[in-house]
mmCIF file of C-alpha atoms in Angstrom:
data_model
loop_
_atom_site.group_PDB
_atom_site.id
_atom_site.type_symbol
_atom_site.label_atom_id
_atom_site.label_comp_id
_atom_site.label_asym_id
_atom_site.label_seq_id
_atom_site.Cartn_x
_atom_site.Cartn_y
_atom_site.Cartn_z
ATOM 1 C CA MET A 225 -36.334 1.485 -31.070
ATOM 2 C CA THR A 226 -32.457 1.959 -30.882
ATOM 3 C CA THR A 227 -30.641 -0.970 -32.400
ATOM 4 C CA ARG A 228 -27.359 -1.685 -30.700
ATOM 5 C CA THR A 229 -24.422 -3.208 -32.215
ATOM 6 C CA TYR A 230 -22.951 -6.104 -30.198
ATOM 7 C CA ARG A 231 -19.234 -6.493 -30.755
ATOM 8 C CA SER A 232 -19.151 -9.969 -29.468
ATOM 9 C CA VAL A 233 -21.329 -11.208 -32.139
ATOM 10 C CA SER A 234 -20.295 -9.023 -34.955
ATOM 11 C CA GLY A 235 -17.784 -9.779 -37.697
ATOM 12 C CA GLY A 236 -14.243 -9.511 -36.159
ATOM 13 C CA GLY A 237 -15.672 -10.664 -32.811
ATOM 14 C CA LEU A 238 -13.609 -9.359 -29.634
ATOM 15 C CA LEU A 239 -10.631 -8.306 -31.740
ATOM 16 C CA ALA A 240 -8.524 -11.074 -30.178
ATOM 17 C CA ASP A 241 -5.181 -9.497 -31.559
ATOM 18 C CA SER A 242 -5.887 -5.896 -30.341
ATOM 19 C CA PHE A 243 -3.644 -4.493 -27.916
ATOM 20 C CA PRO A 244 -6.433 -3.899 -25.064
ATOM 21 C CA ILE A 245 -7.377 -7.561 -25.408
ATOM 22 C CA ARG A 246 -3.864 -8.729 -25.266
ATOM 23 C CA LEU A 247 -3.582 -6.699 -21.995
ATOM 24 C CA TYR A 248 -6.851 -8.224 -20.753
ATOM 25 C CA HIS A 249 -5.515 -11.786 -21.186
ATOM 26 C CA LYS A 250 -2.309 -10.837 -19.626
ATOM 27 C CA ALA A 251 -4.215 -9.339 -16.694
ATOM 28 C CA LYS A 252 -6.203 -12.676 -16.277
ATOM 29 C CA ARG A 253 -2.917 -14.608 -15.999
ATOM 30 C CA LEU A 254 -0.841 -12.333 -13.963
ATOM 31 C CA GLY A 255 -2.973 -10.093 -11.861
ATOM 32 C CA VAL A 256 -4.931 -12.737 -9.763
ATOM 33 C CA TRP A 257 -2.815 -12.800 -6.583
ATOM 34 C CA ASP A 258 -4.266 -12.437 -2.930
ATOM 35 C CA PRO A 259 -2.796 -9.925 -0.478
ATOM 36 C CA GLN A 260 -4.444 -12.202 2.277
ATOM 37 C CA ALA A 261 -2.127 -15.117 1.126
ATOM 38 C CA ILE A 262 1.111 -13.340 1.643
ATOM 39 C CA ASP A 263 3.098 -14.631 4.645
ATOM 40 C CA PHE A 264 4.559 -11.829 6.517
ATOM 41 C CA SER A 265 5.972 -13.771 9.267
ATOM 42 C CA ARG A 266 9.691 -13.090 8.288
ATOM 43 C CA ASP A 267 8.820 -9.431 7.756
ATOM 44 C CA ARG A 268 7.429 -9.085 11.196
ATOM 45 C CA ALA A 269 10.785 -10.381 12.628
ATOM 46 C CA ASP A 270 12.926 -8.132 10.528
ATOM 47 C CA TRP A 271 10.601 -5.257 11.470
ATOM 48 C CA ALA A 272 11.286 -5.885 15.200
ATOM 49 C CA ARG A 273 15.079 -5.362 14.601
ATOM 50 C CA LEU A 274 14.758 -2.079 12.644
ATOM 51 C CA ALA A 275 15.578 1.247 14.364
ATOM 52 C CA PRO A 276 12.574 3.399 14.971
ATOM 53 C CA ARG A 277 13.723 5.943 12.354
ATOM 54 C CA GLU A 278 13.978 3.170 9.775
ATOM 55 C CA GLN A 279 10.490 1.866 10.832
ATOM 56 C CA GLU A 280 9.148 5.512 10.397
ATOM 57 C CA VAL A 281 10.422 5.973 6.891
ATOM 58 C CA LEU A 282 8.989 2.573 5.771
ATOM 59 C CA ILE A 283 5.518 3.530 7.512
ATOM 60 C CA HIS A 284 5.735 6.875 5.580
ATOM 61 C CA LEU A 285 6.433 5.317 2.208
ATOM 62 C CA THR A 286 3.577 2.596 2.778
ATOM 63 C CA THR A 287 1.221 5.343 3.950
ATOM 64 C CA LEU A 288 1.652 7.575 0.679
ATOM 65 C CA PHE A 289 0.971 4.294 -1.373
ATOM 66 C CA ALA A 290 -2.042 3.030 0.546
ATOM 67 C CA ALA A 291 -3.710 6.511 0.369
ATOM 68 C CA GLY A 292 -2.598 6.944 -3.204
ATOM 69 C CA GLU A 293 -4.182 3.476 -4.242
ATOM 70 C CA GLU A 294 -7.240 4.354 -2.191
ATOM 71 C CA SER A 295 -7.563 7.528 -4.176
ATOM 72 C CA VAL A 296 -7.289 6.045 -7.680
ATOM 73 C CA THR A 297 -9.831 3.315 -6.499
ATOM 74 C CA LEU A 298 -12.461 6.011 -5.573
ATOM 75 C CA ASP A 299 -11.703 8.080 -8.766
ATOM 76 C CA LEU A 300 -11.501 5.511 -11.611
ATOM 77 C CA LEU A 301 -14.978 4.821 -12.559
ATOM 78 C CA PRO A 302 -15.623 7.881 -14.780
ATOM 79 C CA LEU A 303 -12.806 6.891 -17.048
ATOM 80 C CA ILE A 304 -14.333 3.225 -17.400
ATOM 81 C CA ARG A 305 -17.785 4.932 -17.970
ATOM 82 C CA VAL A 306 -16.443 7.152 -20.880
ATOM 83 C CA ILE A 307 -14.905 4.194 -22.646
ATOM 84 C CA ALA A 308 -17.728 2.077 -22.194
ATOM 85 C CA SER A 309 -20.040 4.944 -23.699
ATOM 86 C CA GLU A 310 -17.840 4.982 -26.821
ATOM 87 C CA GLY A 311 -18.619 1.423 -27.371
ATOM 88 C CA ARG A 312 -14.942 0.362 -26.872
ATOM 89 C CA LEU A 313 -15.637 -3.056 -25.700
ATOM 90 C CA ALA A 314 -11.978 -4.359 -25.781
ATOM 91 C CA GLU A 315 -10.641 -1.430 -23.979
ATOM 92 C CA GLU A 316 -13.634 -1.537 -21.382
ATOM 93 C CA MET A 317 -12.924 -5.484 -20.680
ATOM 94 C CA TYR A 318 -9.359 -4.563 -19.793
ATOM 95 C CA LEU A 319 -10.363 -1.499 -17.685
ATOM 96 C CA THR A 320 -12.470 -3.883 -15.480
ATOM 97 C CA THR A 321 -9.313 -5.261 -14.458
ATOM 98 C CA PHE A 322 -7.965 -1.714 -13.289
ATOM 99 C CA LEU A 323 -10.355 -1.248 -10.416
ATOM 100 C CA PHE A 324 -10.060 -4.990 -9.010
ATOM 101 C CA GLU A 325 -6.185 -4.470 -9.122
ATOM 102 C CA GLU A 326 -6.278 -0.861 -7.549
ATOM 103 C CA ALA A 327 -8.700 -2.239 -4.717
ATOM 104 C CA LYS A 328 -6.234 -5.069 -4.133
ATOM 105 C CA HIS A 329 -3.463 -2.621 -3.831
ATOM 106 C CA VAL A 330 -5.244 -0.852 -1.147
ATOM 107 C CA GLU A 331 -5.710 -4.088 0.791
ATOM 108 C CA LEU A 332 -2.043 -5.032 0.333
ATOM 109 C CA PHE A 333 -0.548 -1.709 1.841
ATOM 110 C CA ARG A 334 -3.176 -1.635 4.543
ATOM 111 C CA ARG A 335 -2.519 -5.161 5.533
ATOM 112 C CA PHE A 336 1.269 -4.428 5.915
ATOM 113 C CA LEU A 337 0.479 -1.343 8.111
ATOM 114 C CA ASP A 338 -1.671 -3.720 10.322
ATOM 115 C CA ASP A 339 0.151 -7.096 10.266
ATOM 116 C CA VAL A 340 3.847 -5.958 10.101
ATOM 117 C CA CYS A 341 3.883 -2.337 11.483
ATOM 118 C CA GLY A 342 1.284 -2.975 14.144
ATOM 119 C CA ASP A 343 -1.417 -0.482 13.209
ATOM 120 C CA PRO A 344 0.534 2.815 13.683
ATOM 121 C CA GLY A 345 -2.661 4.880 13.915
ATOM 122 C CA ASP A 346 -3.529 7.922 11.983
ATOM 123 C CA LEU A 347 -0.901 8.508 9.381
ATOM 124 C CA THR A 348 -2.039 11.730 7.792
ATOM 125 C CA ARG A 349 0.903 13.457 9.142
ATOM 126 C CA PHE A 350 2.843 12.192 6.167
ATOM 127 C CA PHE A 351 0.770 14.196 3.650
ATOM 128 C CA GLY A 352 2.655 17.275 2.475
ATOM 129 C CA PRO A 353 1.194 20.055 0.265
ATOM 130 C CA CYS A 354 2.329 18.296 -3.014
ATOM 131 C CA TYR A 355 0.965 15.218 -2.101
ATOM 132 C CA ARG A 356 -2.281 16.806 -0.932
ATOM 133 C CA GLN A 357 -2.457 18.794 -4.325
ATOM 134 C CA MET A 358 -2.014 15.568 -6.385
ATOM 135 C CA PHE A 359 -4.359 13.290 -4.585
ATOM 136 C CA ASP A 360 -7.107 15.891 -3.251
ATOM 137 C CA VAL A 361 -7.264 18.053 -6.149
ATOM 138 C CA ALA A 362 -5.531 17.117 -9.496
ATOM 139 C CA LEU A 363 -6.696 13.485 -9.611
ATOM 140 C CA PRO A 364 -10.056 13.536 -8.419
ATOM 141 C CA ASP A 365 -10.803 16.712 -10.519
ATOM 142 C CA ALA A 366 -9.436 15.239 -13.686
ATOM 143 C CA LEU A 367 -11.248 11.995 -13.364
ATOM 144 C CA HIS A 368 -14.568 13.303 -12.144
ATOM 145 C CA ARG A 369 -14.578 16.082 -15.045
ATOM 146 C CA LEU A 370 -15.479 12.990 -17.120
ATOM 147 C CA ASP A 371 -18.791 12.625 -15.444
ATOM 148 C CA GLY A 372 -19.872 15.907 -17.386
ATOM 149 C CA ASP A 373 -17.526 16.130 -20.209
ATOM 150 C CA ALA A 374 -16.341 13.000 -22.238
ATOM 151 C CA SER A 375 -14.608 14.986 -24.743
ATOM 152 C CA PRO A 376 -11.068 13.841 -26.051
ATOM 153 C CA SER A 377 -9.506 16.763 -24.049
ATOM 154 C CA ALA A 378 -10.994 15.668 -20.895
ATOM 155 C CA LEU A 379 -10.131 12.091 -21.467
ATOM 156 C CA ALA A 380 -6.616 12.859 -22.228
ATOM 157 C CA ALA A 381 -6.268 15.030 -19.059
ATOM 158 C CA ALA A 382 -7.609 12.232 -16.981
ATOM 159 C CA SER A 383 -5.193 9.759 -18.477
ATOM 160 C CA VAL A 384 -2.196 12.086 -18.033
ATOM 161 C CA THR A 385 -2.989 12.532 -14.506
ATOM 162 C CA TYR A 386 -3.767 9.123 -13.527
ATOM 163 C CA ASN A 387 -1.415 7.119 -15.869
ATOM 164 C CA MET A 388 1.516 9.293 -16.640
ATOM 165 C CA ILE A 389 1.850 11.278 -13.371
ATOM 166 C CA VAL A 390 0.299 9.257 -10.466
ATOM 167 C CA GLU A 391 1.355 5.798 -11.851
ATOM 168 C CA GLY A 392 4.302 6.786 -14.283
ATOM 169 C CA VAL A 393 5.964 9.210 -11.927
ATOM 170 C CA LEU A 394 5.056 8.937 -8.276
ATOM 171 C CA ALA A 395 4.278 5.234 -8.102
ATOM 172 C CA GLU A 396 7.148 3.978 -10.195
ATOM 173 C CA THR A 397 9.673 6.227 -7.945
ATOM 174 C CA GLY A 398 8.122 4.643 -4.923
ATOM 175 C CA TYR A 399 8.677 1.193 -6.224
ATOM 176 C CA GLN A 400 12.438 2.290 -6.553
ATOM 177 C CA ALA A 401 12.410 3.296 -2.949
ATOM 178 C CA TYR A 402 11.146 -0.081 -1.754
ATOM 179 C CA HIS A 403 13.760 -1.765 -3.863
ATOM 180 C CA ALA A 404 16.536 0.617 -2.610
ATOM 181 C CA VAL A 405 15.320 -0.178 0.984
ATOM 182 C CA LEU A 406 14.314 -3.751 0.993
ATOM 183 C CA HIS A 407 16.422 -5.377 -1.786
ATOM 184 C CA ARG A 408 19.774 -3.770 -0.938
ATOM 185 C CA HIS A 409 19.350 -4.381 2.837
ATOM 186 C CA GLY A 410 17.983 -7.968 2.618
ATOM 187 C CA ILE A 411 15.082 -7.104 4.615
ATOM 188 C CA LEU A 412 11.160 -7.726 4.547
ATOM 189 C CA PRO A 413 11.232 -10.342 1.681
ATOM 190 C CA ALA A 414 7.370 -10.723 1.552
ATOM 191 C CA MET A 415 6.946 -7.039 1.114
ATOM 192 C CA LEU A 416 9.404 -6.970 -1.577
ATOM 193 C CA ASP A 417 7.907 -9.618 -3.516
ATOM 194 C CA ALA A 418 4.395 -8.081 -3.040
ATOM 195 C CA VAL A 419 5.565 -4.668 -4.139
ATOM 196 C CA ALA A 420 6.902 -6.451 -7.428
ATOM 197 C CA LEU A 421 3.305 -7.810 -8.037
ATOM 198 C CA VAL A 422 1.943 -4.320 -7.585
ATOM 199 C CA LYS A 423 4.558 -3.150 -10.046
ATOM 200 C CA ARG A 424 3.597 -5.725 -12.593
ATOM 201 C CA ASP A 425 -0.035 -4.876 -12.303
ATOM 202 C CA GLU A 426 0.727 -1.188 -12.748
ATOM 203 C CA SER A 427 2.893 -1.701 -15.757
ATOM 204 C CA ARG A 428 -0.133 -2.877 -17.590
ATOM 205 C CA HIS A 429 -1.979 0.123 -16.459
ATOM 206 C CA LEU A 430 0.790 2.362 -17.805
ATOM 207 C CA ALA A 431 1.096 0.421 -20.976
ATOM 208 C CA TYR A 432 -2.679 1.128 -21.413
ATOM 209 C CA GLY A 433 -2.282 4.843 -20.571
ATOM 210 C CA VAL A 434 0.441 5.239 -23.291
ATOM 211 C CA TYR A 435 -1.885 3.207 -25.871
ATOM 212 C CA LEU A 436 -4.824 5.548 -24.839
ATOM 213 C CA LEU A 437 -3.032 8.820 -25.152
ATOM 214 C CA SER A 438 -1.345 7.694 -28.535
ATOM 215 C CA ARG A 439 -4.661 6.874 -29.797
ATOM 216 C CA LEU A 440 -5.895 10.080 -28.941
ATOM 217 C CA VAL A 441 -3.192 11.852 -30.602
ATOM 218 C CA ALA A 442 -3.290 9.840 -33.565
ATOM 219 C CA GLU A 443 -6.983 10.617 -33.826
ATOM 220 C CA HIS A 444 -7.091 14.213 -33.052
ATOM 221 C CA GLY A 445 -3.791 15.498 -34.080
ATOM 222 C CA ASP A 446 -1.476 18.159 -32.804
ATOM 223 C CA GLY A 447 -3.869 20.269 -30.892
ATOM 224 C CA LEU A 448 -4.565 17.495 -28.561
ATOM 225 C CA TRP A 449 -0.687 16.741 -28.310
ATOM 226 C CA GLN A 450 -0.216 20.261 -27.266
ATOM 227 C CA GLU A 451 -2.991 19.966 -24.538
ATOM 228 C CA ILE A 452 -1.371 16.676 -23.333
ATOM 229 C CA GLN A 453 2.079 18.287 -23.277
ATOM 230 C CA GLN A 454 0.929 21.077 -21.238
ATOM 231 C CA ARG A 455 -0.872 19.041 -18.680
ATOM 232 C CA MET A 456 2.204 16.885 -18.189
ATOM 233 C CA GLU A 457 4.405 19.985 -17.882
ATOM 234 C CA VAL A 458 2.070 21.532 -15.263
ATOM 235 C CA LEU A 459 1.698 18.272 -13.098
ATOM 236 C CA LEU A 460 5.287 17.283 -13.129
ATOM 237 C CA PRO A 461 6.547 19.845 -10.515
ATOM 238 C CA THR A 462 3.928 18.825 -8.143
ATOM 239 C CA ALA A 463 4.744 14.974 -8.520
ATOM 240 C CA ILE A 464 8.359 15.608 -8.226
ATOM 241 C CA GLY A 465 7.767 17.902 -5.246
ATOM 242 C CA VAL A 466 6.647 14.843 -3.200
ATOM 243 C CA ILE A 467 10.170 13.628 -2.995
ATOM 244 C CA PRO A 468 11.783 16.560 -1.232
ATOM 245 C CA GLU A 469 8.610 16.568 1.169
ATOM 246 C CA ILE A 470 9.476 12.964 2.126
ATOM 247 C CA PHE A 471 13.218 13.903 2.704
ATOM 248 C CA ALA A 472 12.511 17.026 4.635
ATOM 249 C CA ARG A 473 11.035 15.003 7.574
ATOM 250 C CA TYR A 474 14.204 13.340 8.338
ATOM 251 C CA ASP A 475 17.717 15.053 9.362
ATOM 252 C CA VAL A 476 19.483 12.071 8.293
ATOM 253 C CA MET A 477 17.488 9.868 5.781
ATOM 254 C CA PRO A 478 17.513 6.181 7.033
ATOM 255 C CA PHE A 479 18.993 3.535 4.756
ATOM 256 C CA GLY A 480 21.484 5.826 3.320
ATOM 257 C CA LEU A 481 18.714 6.964 0.802
ATOM 258 C CA ARG A 482 19.763 10.046 -1.415
ATOM 259 C CA ILE A 483 17.174 12.489 -2.766
ATOM 260 C CA GLU A 484 19.022 12.772 -6.198
ATOM 261 C CA GLU A 485 18.647 9.027 -6.732
ATOM 262 C CA PHE A 486 14.946 9.526 -6.868
ATOM 263 C CA THR A 487 14.360 12.995 -8.464
ATOM 264 C CA ASP A 488 16.601 11.657 -11.267
ATOM 265 C CA PHE A 489 14.558 8.360 -11.559
ATOM 266 C CA ALA A 490 11.369 10.293 -11.687
ATOM 267 C CA MET A 491 12.595 12.401 -14.359
ATOM 268 C CA VAL A 492 13.892 9.582 -16.537
ATOM 269 C CA GLN A 493 10.707 7.783 -16.199
ATOM 270 C CA PHE A 494 8.583 10.829 -17.207
ATOM 271 C CA GLN A 495 10.802 11.549 -20.188
ATOM 272 C CA HIS A 496 10.615 8.009 -21.329
ATOM 273 C CA ARG A 497 6.919 8.128 -21.567
ATOM 274 C CA TYR A 498 6.559 11.560 -22.829
ATOM 275 C CA ALA A 499 8.676 10.561 -25.746
ATOM 276 C CA ARG A 500 6.530 7.415 -26.268
ATOM 277 C CA ILE A 501 3.402 9.706 -26.565
ATOM 278 C CA GLU A 502 4.980 12.240 -28.738
ATOM 279 C CA ARG A 503 5.906 9.539 -31.461
ATOM 280 C CA ALA A 504 2.226 9.341 -32.117
ATOM 281 C CA ARG A 505 2.123 12.652 -33.763
ATOM 282 C CA GLY A 506 1.346 12.463 -37.446
ATOM 283 C CA ARG A 507 0.997 8.615 -37.401
ATOM 284 C CA THR A 508 -1.677 6.198 -37.687
ATOM 285 C CA LEU A 509 -3.135 4.091 -35.058
ATOM 286 C CA ASP A 510 -2.098 0.963 -36.875
ATOM 287 C CA ASP A 511 1.605 1.994 -36.733
ATOM 288 C CA LEU A 512 1.561 2.686 -33.053
ATOM 289 C CA LEU A 513 -0.169 -0.733 -32.243
ATOM 290 C CA ALA A 514 2.620 -2.523 -34.046
ATOM 291 C CA GLU A 515 5.007 -0.993 -31.325
ATOM 292 C CA SER A 516 2.976 -1.196 -28.197
ATOM 293 C CA ASP A 517 4.605 -2.684 -25.198
ATOM 294 C CA GLU A 518 2.244 -4.796 -23.211
ATOM 295 C CA GLY A 519 3.581 -4.272 -19.818
#
């Protein structure tokens, strides 16, 4: 009979000072908010005063978020299973919050479409080729590869796709777009606050992604770093390509939005996290944990 080791009753316990456990505690404090409790009454009044083209661009942005959050909710389980199979209890405890939070984000964006926009019908018209490639192909392929391949290479490819590209480039740029529209124009205050809550959740996801990839580089060396580097460089043009797909639908983009603001922002976000992971080369995991940001 196989004897299992139980971390919760072993020496050292749950590693209370470990980075994943700190993220887990932070998720418990900050991640429990209810999309159903958000009062959209002021937002509905603001919505009624917007021009049709302004409404269209906000529906467009919200559609991409709703479908993207649904995609990661559907595709996330293989990553959790691999971490669990490795016996990394602290990491798995934190990852349990991922699925809850991603599902909650789906609910939020769908509720905005229903309660503020008025159920605008089939919204798949907003999906361009780059968006489809990312969410119909790259993300599910990378995550579900883990069902049959739990290698460090497969785990790194999944985290790069999910954390670094989908969350770190696409979602972060989307938050910037919401801020540019809602904050600068003083409209839809409940949605502005709700997006800030989503962003706070995702900042913890990104912090874990940087931790995971840094851990893998520290454990497996430059060969794996080169695979991570190649994966990021392959996916980046597709992610950046979503931005001109959005702008191409509008002869004049509402709210005075400029494409350069968002392509530049996306590149800065990418380069920041690229540099963070690159610093793991030739270093120990203890060194990296001392520098970890909690999100």
